[in-house]
PDB file of C-alpha atoms in Angstrom:
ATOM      1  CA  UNK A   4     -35.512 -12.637  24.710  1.00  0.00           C
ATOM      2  CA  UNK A   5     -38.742 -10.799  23.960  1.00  0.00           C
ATOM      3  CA  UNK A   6     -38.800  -7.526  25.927  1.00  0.00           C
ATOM      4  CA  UNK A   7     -42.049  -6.472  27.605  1.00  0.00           C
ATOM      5  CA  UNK A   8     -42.717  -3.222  28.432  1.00  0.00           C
ATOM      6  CA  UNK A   9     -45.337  -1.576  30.638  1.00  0.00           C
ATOM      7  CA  UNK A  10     -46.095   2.383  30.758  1.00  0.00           C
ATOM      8  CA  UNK A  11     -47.691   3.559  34.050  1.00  0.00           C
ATOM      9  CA  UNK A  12     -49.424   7.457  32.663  1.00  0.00           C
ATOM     10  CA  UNK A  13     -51.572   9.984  33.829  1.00  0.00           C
ATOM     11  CA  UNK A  14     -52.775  12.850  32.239  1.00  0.00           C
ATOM     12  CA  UNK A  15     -52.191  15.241  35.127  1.00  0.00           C
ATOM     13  CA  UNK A  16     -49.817  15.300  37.578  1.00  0.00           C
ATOM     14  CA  UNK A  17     -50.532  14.485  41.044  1.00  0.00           C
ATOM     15  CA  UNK A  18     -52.687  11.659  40.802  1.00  0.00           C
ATOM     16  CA  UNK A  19     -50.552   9.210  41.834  1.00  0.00           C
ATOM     17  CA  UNK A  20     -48.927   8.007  39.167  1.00  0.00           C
ATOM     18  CA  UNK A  21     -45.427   7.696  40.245  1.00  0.00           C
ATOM     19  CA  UNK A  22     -45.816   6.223  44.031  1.00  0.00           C
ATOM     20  CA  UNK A  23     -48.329   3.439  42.297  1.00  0.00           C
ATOM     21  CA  UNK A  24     -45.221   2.538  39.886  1.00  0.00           C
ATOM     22  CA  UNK A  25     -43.131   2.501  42.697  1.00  0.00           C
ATOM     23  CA  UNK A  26     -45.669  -0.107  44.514  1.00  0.00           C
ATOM     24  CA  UNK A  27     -45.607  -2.170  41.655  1.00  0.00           C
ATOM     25  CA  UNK A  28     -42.082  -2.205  41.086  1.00  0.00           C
ATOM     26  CA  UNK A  29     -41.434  -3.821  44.275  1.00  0.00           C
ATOM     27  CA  UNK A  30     -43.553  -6.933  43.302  1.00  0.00           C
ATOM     28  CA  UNK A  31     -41.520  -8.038  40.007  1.00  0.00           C
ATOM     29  CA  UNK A  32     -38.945 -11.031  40.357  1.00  0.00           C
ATOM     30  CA  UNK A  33     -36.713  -8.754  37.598  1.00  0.00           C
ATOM     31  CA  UNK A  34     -37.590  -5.895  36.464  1.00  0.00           C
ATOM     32  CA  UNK A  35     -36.065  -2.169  34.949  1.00  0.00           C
ATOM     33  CA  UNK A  36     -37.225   0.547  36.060  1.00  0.00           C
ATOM     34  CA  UNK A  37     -37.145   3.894  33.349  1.00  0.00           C
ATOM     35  CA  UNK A  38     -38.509   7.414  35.222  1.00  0.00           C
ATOM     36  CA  UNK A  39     -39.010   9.033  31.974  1.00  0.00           C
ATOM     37  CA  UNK A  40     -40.493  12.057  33.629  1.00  0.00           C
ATOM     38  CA  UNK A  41     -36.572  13.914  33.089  1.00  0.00           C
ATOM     39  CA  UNK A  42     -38.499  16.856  34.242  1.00  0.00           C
ATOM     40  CA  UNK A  43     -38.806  15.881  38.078  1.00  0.00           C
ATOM     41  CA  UNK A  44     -37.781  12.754  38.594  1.00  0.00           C
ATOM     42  CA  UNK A  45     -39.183  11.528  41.847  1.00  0.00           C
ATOM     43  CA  UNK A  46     -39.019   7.467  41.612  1.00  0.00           C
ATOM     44  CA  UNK A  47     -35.559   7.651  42.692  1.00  0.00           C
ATOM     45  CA  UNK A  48     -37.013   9.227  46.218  1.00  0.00           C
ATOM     46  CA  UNK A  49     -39.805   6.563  47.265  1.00  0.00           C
ATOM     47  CA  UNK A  50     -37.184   3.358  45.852  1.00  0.00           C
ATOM     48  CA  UNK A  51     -33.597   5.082  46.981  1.00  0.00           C
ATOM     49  CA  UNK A  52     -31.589   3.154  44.154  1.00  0.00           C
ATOM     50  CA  UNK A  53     -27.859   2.736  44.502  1.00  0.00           C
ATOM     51  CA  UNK A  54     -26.276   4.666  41.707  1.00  0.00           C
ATOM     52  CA  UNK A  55     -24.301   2.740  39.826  1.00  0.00           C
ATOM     53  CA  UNK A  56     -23.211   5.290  36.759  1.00  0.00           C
ATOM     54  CA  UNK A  57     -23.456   8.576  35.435  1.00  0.00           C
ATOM     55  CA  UNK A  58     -22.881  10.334  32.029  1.00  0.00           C
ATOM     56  CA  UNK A  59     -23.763  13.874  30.380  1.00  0.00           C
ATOM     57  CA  UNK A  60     -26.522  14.300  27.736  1.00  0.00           C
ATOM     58  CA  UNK A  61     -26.029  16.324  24.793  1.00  0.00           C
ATOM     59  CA  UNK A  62     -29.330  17.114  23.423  1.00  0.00           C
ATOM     60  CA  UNK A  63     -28.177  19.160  20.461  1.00  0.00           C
ATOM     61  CA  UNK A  64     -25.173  21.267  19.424  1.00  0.00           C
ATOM     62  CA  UNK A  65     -24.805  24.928  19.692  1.00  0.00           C
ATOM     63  CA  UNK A  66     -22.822  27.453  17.548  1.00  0.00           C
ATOM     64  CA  UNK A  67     -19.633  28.482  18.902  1.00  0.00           C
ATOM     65  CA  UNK A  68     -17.518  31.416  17.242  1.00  0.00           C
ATOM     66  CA  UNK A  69     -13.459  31.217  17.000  1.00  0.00           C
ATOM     67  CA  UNK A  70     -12.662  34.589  18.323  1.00  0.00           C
ATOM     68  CA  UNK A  71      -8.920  34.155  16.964  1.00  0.00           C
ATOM     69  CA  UNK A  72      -9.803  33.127  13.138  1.00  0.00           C
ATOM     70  CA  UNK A  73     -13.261  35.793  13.478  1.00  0.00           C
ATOM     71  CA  UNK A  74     -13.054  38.759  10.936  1.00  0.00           C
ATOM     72  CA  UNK A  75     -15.857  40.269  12.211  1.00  0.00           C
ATOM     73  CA  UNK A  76     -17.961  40.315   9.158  1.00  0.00           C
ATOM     74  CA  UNK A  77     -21.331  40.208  10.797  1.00  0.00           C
ATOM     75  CA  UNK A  78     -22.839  37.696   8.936  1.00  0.00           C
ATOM     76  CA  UNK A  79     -23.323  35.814  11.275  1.00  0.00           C
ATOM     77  CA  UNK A  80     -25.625  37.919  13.226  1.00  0.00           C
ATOM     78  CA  UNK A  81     -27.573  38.880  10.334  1.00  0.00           C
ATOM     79  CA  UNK A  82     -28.501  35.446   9.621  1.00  0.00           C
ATOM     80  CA  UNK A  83     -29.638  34.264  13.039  1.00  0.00           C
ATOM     81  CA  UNK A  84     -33.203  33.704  13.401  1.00  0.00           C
ATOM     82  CA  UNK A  85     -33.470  33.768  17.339  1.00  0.00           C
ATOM     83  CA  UNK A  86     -31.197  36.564  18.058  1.00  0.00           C
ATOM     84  CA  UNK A  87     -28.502  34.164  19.728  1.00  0.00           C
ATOM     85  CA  UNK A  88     -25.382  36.294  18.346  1.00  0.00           C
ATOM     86  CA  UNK A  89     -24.135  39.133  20.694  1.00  0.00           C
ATOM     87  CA  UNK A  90     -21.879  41.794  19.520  1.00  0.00           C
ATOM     88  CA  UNK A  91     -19.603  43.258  22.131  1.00  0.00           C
ATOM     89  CA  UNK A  92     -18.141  46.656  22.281  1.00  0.00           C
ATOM     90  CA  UNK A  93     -14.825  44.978  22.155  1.00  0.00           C
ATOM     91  CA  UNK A  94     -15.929  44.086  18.422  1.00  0.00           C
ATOM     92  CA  UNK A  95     -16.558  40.293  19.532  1.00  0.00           C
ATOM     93  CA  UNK A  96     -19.302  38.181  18.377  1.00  0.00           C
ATOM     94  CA  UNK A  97     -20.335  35.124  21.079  1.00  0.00           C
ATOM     95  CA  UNK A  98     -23.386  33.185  20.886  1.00  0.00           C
ATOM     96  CA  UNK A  99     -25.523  33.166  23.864  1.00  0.00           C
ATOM     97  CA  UNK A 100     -27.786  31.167  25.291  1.00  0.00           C
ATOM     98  CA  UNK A 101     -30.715  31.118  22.857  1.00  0.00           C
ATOM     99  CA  UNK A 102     -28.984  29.172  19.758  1.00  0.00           C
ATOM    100  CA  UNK A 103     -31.467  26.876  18.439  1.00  0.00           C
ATOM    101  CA  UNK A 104     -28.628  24.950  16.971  1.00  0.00           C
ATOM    102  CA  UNK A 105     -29.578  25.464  13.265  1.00  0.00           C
ATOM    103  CA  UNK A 106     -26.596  26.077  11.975  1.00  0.00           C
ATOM    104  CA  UNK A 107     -27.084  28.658   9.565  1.00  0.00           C
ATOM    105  CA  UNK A 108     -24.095  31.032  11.076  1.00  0.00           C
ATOM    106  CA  UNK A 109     -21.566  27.944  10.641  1.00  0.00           C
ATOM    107  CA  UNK A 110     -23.085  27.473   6.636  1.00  0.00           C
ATOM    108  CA  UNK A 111     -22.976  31.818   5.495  1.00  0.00           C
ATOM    109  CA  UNK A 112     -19.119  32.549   7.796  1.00  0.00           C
ATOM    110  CA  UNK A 113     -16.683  32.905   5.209  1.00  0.00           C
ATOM    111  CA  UNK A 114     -13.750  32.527   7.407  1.00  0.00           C
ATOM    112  CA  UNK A 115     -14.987  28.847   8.971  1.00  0.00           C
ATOM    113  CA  UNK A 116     -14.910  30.848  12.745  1.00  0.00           C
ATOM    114  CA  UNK A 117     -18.194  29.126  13.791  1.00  0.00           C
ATOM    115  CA  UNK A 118     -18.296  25.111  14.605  1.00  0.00           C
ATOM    116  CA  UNK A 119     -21.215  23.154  16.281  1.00  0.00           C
ATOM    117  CA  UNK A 120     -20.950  21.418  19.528  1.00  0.00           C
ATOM    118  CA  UNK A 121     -22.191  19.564  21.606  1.00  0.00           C
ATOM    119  CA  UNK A 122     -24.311  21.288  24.664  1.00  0.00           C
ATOM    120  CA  UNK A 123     -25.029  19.380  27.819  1.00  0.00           C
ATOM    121  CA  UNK A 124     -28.617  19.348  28.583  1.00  0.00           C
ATOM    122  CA  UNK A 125     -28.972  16.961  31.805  1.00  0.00           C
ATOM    123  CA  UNK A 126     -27.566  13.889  33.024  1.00  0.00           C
ATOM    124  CA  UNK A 127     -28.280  10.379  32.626  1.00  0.00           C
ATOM    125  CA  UNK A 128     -28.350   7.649  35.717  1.00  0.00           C
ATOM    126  CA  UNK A 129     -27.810   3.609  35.632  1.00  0.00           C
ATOM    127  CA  UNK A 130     -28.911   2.827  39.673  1.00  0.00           C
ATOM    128  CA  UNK A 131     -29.663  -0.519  41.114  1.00  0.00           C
ATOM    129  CA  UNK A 132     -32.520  -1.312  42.537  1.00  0.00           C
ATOM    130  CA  UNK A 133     -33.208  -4.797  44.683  1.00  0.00           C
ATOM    131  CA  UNK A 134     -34.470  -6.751  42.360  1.00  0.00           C
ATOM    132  CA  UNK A 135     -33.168  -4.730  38.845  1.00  0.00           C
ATOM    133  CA  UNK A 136     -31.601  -1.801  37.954  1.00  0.00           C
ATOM    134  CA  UNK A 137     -33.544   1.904  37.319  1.00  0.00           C
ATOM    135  CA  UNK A 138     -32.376   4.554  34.497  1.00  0.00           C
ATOM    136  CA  UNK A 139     -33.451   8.060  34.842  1.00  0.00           C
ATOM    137  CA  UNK A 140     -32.355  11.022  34.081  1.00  0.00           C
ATOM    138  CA  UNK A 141     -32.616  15.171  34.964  1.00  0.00           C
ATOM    139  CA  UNK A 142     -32.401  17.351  32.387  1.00  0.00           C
ATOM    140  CA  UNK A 143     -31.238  20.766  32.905  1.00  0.00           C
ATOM    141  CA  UNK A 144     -33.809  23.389  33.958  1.00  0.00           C
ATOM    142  CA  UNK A 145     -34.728  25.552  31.064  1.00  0.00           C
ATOM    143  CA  UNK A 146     -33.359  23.383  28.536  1.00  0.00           C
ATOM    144  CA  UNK A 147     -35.117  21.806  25.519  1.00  0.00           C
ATOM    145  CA  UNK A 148     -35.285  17.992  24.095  1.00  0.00           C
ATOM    146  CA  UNK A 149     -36.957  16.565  26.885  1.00  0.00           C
ATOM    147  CA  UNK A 150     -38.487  13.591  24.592  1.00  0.00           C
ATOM    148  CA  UNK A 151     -35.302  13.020  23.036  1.00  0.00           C
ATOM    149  CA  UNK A 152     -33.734  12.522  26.567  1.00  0.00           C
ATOM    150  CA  UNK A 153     -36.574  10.193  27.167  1.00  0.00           C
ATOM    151  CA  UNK A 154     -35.829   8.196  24.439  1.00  0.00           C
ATOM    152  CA  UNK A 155     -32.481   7.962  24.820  1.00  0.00           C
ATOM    153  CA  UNK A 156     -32.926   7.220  28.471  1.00  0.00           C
ATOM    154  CA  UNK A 157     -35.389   4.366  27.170  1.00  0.00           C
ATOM    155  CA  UNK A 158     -32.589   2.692  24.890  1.00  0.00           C
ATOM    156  CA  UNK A 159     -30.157   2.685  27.304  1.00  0.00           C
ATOM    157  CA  UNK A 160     -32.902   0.766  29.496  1.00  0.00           C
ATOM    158  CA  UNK A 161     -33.748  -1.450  26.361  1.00  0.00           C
ATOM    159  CA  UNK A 162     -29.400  -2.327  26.180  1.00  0.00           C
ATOM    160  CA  UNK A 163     -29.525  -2.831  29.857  1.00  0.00           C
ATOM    161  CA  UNK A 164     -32.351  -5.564  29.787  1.00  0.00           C
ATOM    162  CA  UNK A 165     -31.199  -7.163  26.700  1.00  0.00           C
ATOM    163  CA  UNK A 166     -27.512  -7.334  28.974  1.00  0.00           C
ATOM    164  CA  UNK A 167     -28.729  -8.406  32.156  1.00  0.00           C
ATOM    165  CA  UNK A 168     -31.927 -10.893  30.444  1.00  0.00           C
ATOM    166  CA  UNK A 169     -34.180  -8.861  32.339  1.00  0.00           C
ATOM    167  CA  UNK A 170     -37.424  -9.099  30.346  1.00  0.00           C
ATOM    168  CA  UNK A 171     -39.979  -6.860  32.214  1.00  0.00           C
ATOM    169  CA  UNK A 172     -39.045  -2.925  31.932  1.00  0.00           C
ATOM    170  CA  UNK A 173     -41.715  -0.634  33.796  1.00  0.00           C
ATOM    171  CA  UNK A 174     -41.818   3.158  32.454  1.00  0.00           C
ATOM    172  CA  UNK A 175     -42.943   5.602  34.964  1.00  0.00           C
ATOM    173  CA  UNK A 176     -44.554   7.870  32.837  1.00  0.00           C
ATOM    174  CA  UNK A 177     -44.591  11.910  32.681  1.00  0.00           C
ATOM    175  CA  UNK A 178     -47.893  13.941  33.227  1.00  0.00           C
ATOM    176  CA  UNK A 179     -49.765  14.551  30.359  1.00  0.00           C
ATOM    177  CA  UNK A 180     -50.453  14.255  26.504  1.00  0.00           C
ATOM    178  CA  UNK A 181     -47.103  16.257  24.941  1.00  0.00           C
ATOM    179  CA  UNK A 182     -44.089  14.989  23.094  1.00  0.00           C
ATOM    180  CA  UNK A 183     -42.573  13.419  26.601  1.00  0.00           C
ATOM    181  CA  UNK A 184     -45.382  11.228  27.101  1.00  0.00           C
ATOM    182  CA  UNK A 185     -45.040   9.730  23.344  1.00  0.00           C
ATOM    183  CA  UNK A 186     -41.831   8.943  23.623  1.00  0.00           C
ATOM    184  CA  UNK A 187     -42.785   7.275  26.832  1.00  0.00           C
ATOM    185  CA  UNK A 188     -45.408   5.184  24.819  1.00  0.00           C
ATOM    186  CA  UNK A 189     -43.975   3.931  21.558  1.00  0.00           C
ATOM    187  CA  UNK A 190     -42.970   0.529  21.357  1.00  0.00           C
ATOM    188  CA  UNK A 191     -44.606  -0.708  25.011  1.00  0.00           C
ATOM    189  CA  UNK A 192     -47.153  -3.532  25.305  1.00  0.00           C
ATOM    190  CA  UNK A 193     -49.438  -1.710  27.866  1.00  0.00           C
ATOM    191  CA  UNK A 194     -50.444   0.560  29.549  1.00  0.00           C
ATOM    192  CA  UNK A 195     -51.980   1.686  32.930  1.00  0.00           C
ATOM    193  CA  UNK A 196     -53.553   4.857  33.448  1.00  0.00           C
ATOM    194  CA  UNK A 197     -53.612   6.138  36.549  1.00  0.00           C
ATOM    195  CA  UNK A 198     -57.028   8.547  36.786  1.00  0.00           C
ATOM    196  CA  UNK A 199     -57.352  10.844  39.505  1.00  0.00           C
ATOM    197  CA  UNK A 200     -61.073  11.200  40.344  1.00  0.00           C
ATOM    198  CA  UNK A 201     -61.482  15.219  39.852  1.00  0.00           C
ATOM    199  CA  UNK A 202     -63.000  16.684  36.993  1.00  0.00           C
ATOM    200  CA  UNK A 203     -59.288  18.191  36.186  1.00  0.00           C
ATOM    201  CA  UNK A 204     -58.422  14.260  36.066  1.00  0.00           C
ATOM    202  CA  UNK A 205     -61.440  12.997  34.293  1.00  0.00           C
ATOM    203  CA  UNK A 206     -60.771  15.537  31.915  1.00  0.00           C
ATOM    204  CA  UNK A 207     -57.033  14.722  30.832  1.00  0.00           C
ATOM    205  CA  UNK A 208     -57.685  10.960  31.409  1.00  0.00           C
ATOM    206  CA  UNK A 209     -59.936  11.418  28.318  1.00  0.00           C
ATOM    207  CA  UNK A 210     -57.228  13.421  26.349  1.00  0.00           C
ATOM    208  CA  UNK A 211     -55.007  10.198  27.588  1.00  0.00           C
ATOM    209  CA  UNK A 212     -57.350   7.888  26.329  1.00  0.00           C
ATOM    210  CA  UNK A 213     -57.925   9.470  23.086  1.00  0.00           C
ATOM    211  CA  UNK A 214     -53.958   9.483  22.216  1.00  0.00           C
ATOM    212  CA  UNK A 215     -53.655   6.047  23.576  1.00  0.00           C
ATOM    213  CA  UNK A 216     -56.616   4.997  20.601  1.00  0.00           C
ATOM    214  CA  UNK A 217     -54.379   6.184  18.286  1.00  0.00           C
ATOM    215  CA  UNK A 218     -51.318   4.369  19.322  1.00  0.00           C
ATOM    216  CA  UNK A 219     -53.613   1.219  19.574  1.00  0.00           C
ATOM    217  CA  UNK A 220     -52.546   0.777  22.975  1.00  0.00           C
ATOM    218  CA  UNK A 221     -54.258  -1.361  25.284  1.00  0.00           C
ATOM    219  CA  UNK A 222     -55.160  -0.041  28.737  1.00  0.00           C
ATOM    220  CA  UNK A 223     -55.837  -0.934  32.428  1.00  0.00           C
ATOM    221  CA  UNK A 224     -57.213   1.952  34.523  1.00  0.00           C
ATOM    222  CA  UNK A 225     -56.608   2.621  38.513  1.00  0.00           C
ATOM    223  CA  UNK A 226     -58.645   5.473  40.173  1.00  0.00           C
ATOM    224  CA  UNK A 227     -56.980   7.042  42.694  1.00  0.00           C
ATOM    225  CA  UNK A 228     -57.842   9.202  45.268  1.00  0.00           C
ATOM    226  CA  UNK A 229     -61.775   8.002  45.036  1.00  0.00           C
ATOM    227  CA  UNK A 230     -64.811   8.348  46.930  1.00  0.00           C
ATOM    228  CA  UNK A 231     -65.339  12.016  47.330  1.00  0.00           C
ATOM    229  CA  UNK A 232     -68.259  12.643  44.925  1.00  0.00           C
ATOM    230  CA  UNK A 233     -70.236   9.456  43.418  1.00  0.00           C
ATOM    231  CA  UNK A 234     -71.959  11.404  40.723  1.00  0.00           C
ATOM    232  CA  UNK A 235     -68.332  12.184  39.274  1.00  0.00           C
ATOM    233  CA  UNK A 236     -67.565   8.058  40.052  1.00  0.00           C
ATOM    234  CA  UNK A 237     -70.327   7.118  37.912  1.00  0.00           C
ATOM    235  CA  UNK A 238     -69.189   9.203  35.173  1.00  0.00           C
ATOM    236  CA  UNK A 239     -65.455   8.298  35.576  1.00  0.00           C
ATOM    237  CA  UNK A 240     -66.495   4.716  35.266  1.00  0.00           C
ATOM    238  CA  UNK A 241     -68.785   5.487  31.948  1.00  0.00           C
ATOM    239  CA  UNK A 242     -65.752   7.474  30.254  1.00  0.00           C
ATOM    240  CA  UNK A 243     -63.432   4.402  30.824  1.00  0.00           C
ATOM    241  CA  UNK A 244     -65.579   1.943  29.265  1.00  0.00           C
ATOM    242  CA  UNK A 245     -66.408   4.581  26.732  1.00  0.00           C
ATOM    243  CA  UNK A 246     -62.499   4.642  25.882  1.00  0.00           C
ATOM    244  CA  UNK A 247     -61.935   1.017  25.897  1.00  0.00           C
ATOM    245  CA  UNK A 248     -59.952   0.604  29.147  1.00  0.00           C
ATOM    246  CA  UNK A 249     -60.743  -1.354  32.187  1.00  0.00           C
ATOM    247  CA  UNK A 250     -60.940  -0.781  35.399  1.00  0.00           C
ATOM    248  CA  UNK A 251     -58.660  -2.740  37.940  1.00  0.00           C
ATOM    249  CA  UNK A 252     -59.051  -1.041  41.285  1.00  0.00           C
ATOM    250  CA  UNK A 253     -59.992   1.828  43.098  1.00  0.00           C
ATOM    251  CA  UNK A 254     -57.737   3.465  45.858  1.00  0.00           C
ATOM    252  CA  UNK A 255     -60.208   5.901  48.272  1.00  0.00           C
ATOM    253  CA  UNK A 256     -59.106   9.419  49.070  1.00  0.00           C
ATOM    254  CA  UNK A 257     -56.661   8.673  52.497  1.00  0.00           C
ATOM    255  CA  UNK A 258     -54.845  11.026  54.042  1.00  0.00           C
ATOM    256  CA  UNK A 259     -52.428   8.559  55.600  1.00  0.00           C
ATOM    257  CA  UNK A 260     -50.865   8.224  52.101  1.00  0.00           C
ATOM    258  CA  UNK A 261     -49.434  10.873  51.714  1.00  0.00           C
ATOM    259  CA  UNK A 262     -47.421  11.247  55.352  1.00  0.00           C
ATOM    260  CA  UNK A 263     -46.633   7.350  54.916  1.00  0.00           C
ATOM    261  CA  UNK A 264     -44.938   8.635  51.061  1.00  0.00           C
ATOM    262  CA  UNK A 265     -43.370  11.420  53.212  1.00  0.00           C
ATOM    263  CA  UNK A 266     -41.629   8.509  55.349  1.00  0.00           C
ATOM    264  CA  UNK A 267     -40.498   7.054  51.464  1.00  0.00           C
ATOM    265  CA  UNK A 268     -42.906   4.186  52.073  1.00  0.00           C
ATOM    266  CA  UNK A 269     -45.131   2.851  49.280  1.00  0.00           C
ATOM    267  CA  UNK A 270     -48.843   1.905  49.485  1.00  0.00           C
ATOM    268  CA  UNK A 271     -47.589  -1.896  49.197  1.00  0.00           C
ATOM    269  CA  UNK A 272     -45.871  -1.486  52.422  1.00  0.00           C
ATOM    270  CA  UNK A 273     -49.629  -0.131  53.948  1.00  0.00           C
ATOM    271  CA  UNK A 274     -51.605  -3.139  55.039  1.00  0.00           C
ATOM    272  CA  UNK A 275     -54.855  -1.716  53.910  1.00  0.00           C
ATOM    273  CA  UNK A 276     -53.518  -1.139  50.262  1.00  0.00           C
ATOM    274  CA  UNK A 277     -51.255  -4.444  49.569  1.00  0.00           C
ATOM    275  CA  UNK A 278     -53.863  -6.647  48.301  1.00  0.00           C
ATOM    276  CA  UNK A 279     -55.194  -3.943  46.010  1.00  0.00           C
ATOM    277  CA  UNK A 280     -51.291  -3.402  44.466  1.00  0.00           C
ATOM    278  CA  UNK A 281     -50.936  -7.045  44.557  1.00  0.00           C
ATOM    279  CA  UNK A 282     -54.161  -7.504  42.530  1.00  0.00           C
ATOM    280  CA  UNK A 283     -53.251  -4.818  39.979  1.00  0.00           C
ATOM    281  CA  UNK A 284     -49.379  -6.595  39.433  1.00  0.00           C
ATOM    282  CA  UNK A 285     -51.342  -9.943  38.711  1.00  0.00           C
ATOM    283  CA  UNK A 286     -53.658  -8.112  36.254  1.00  0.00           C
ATOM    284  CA  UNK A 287     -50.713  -6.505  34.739  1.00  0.00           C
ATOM    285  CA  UNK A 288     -49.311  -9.877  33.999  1.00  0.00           C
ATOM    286  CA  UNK A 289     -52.264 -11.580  32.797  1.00  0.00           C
ATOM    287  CA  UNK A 290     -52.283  -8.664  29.759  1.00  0.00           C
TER     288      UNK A 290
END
C-alpha cells in the first residue's frame, strides 16, 4: 500500500488553517488525521474524536543524582553548562529543571551517582474519528522537542495506516516556518497552504513558499478571509504564481464563521461554503 500524505500549512496562525483541515477531513472515504501542531492542538475540538489510547512522551532524558551513593565532590556542578545542578544547605546536589540532558555530569562523577532518564514531555493520543482514526498529541507547556514529538506523532500515524490499509493521512499543520513545521513536511506528497489575505499573511505565505521550494514540494493555495482590500488581492494572487502554487479557492471575510466554529461546526456543514470545500477535496485528489 502506497501511503499518501497531504500537509494543510500556514505561515501564521489564525488564518484558518486548522477548521479548513477539519472541512476536508470530513469528505475522505478513509482517512488519518495527524494535528501536528503539539503546541495547541485544536482539531480534536471542531471533529470531537473518541479517544481510543493514550501514552507518555519522553522527549529526552535528564540527569538524576543518587543522593545515597553521592560523595559530594562537586563535579558535577562545575561541569554543567546551563546551571541545572543545585547545591542545598543540607550538602545535597539535585538537578533542576533546566538539564539540557547532555550528560556531561553522568561522564566526569567518579562515584557513578548520576544516571539519565527519561523525562515526560507531553502525551500522545490514538482517537477515532468517523471515517478513520486521528493522532495528536500535547506536549507539556514549557518543554522542548516539539518537532521530535511531531515526528514521532507522525510514525505512529504512518504504523496506524499501514495497520488499518488506510492510504490517505491528512497533517494539520503548525503555524509557521520553524523546526515543527519541517517535521510536518518531510516525506508528504502535497501540500496546501492556507494564506490569510493580510499583509502579516502575505508576508509569511512567502517565507512558506520559499521553504516549500526547497523541499520541492508541490502546492495548492486557499485564501481565506478575502475581499477586504483588492489592491492586496491582486498582489496575493501575483506572489502565488510567483512561488509556483495555485490557487484553488477563495473564502470571503464572514463573520458567521467564526460563531458557526464556536458551535464546533465546520464550513462544510455551511451551505454557502460546501461547494467551495468540496471543490478543494476534488483538487486535492486530482494532485
Amino acid at each position: 500500500m502506497k501511503l499518501h500524505q497531504v500537509a494543510v500549512m500556514s505561515g501564521k496562525g489564525g488564518a484558518g488553517k486548522t477548521s479548513l483541515t477539519a472541512a476536508l477531513l470530513k469528505l475522505f472515504p478513509e482517512v488519518i488525521a495527524v494535528d501536528a501542531d503539539v503546541n495547541a492542538s485544536n482539531l480534536p475540538i471542531l471533529l470531537m474524536p473518541q479517544q481510543l489510547a493514550e501514552a507518555e512522551y519522553c522527549g529526552m532524558d535528564v540527569a538524576q543524582i543518587a543522593s545515597a551513593t553521592c560523595t559530594a565532590c562537586g563535579k558535577c556542578r562545575e561541569i554543567c553548562a546551563f546551571d541545572a545542578v543545585d547545591l542545598f544547605d543540607t550538602g545535597e546536589f539535585k538537578v533542576n529543571d533546566e538539564c539540557e540532558g547532555c550528560a556531561a555530569c553522568a561522564w566526569v562523577c567518579p562515584a557513578k551517582a548520576v544516571t539519565m532518564v527519561p523525562h515526560i514531555s507531553g502525551h500522545k493520543y490514538v482517537s477515532q474519528i468517523k471515517n478513520g482514526y486521528m493522532v495528536h498529541a500535547d506536549l507539556i507547556p514549557g518543554e522542548d522537542n516539539s518537532g521530535k514529538l511531531i515526528a514521532n506523532i507522525r510514525e505512529d500515524a504512518r504504523q496506524l495506516a499501514e495497520e488499518k490499509q488506510i492510504a490517505t493521512l491528512v497533517i494539520d499543520g503548525p503555524p509557521g516556518t520553524s523546526c515543527q513545521a519541517i517535521s510536518s513536511l518531510t516525506g508528504v506528497q502535497l501540500v496546501l497552504a492556507v494564506l490569510e489575505e493580510s499583509l502579516s499573511g502575505l508576508s509569511d505565505y512567502r517565507r512558506l513558499a520559499k521553504l516549500l521550494e526547497k523541499f520541492r514540494l508541490p502546492h495548492l493555495v486557499v485564501v481565506n478571509k478575502s475581499g477586504l482590500n483588492p489592491t492586496l488581492s491582486t498582489e496575493v494572487k501575483t506572489a502565488i504564481v510567483e512561488h509556483g502554487g495555485r490557487m484553488v479557492a477563495s473564502i470571503p471575510f464572514d463573520a458567521e464563521i467564526p460563531k458557526r466554529l464556536g458551535r464546533k461546526e465546520t464550513l462544510l456543514e455551511m451551505k454557502a461554503y460546501r461547494s467551495v470545500i468540496e471543490d478543494v477535496y476534488r483538487q486535492i485528489l486530482a494532485e
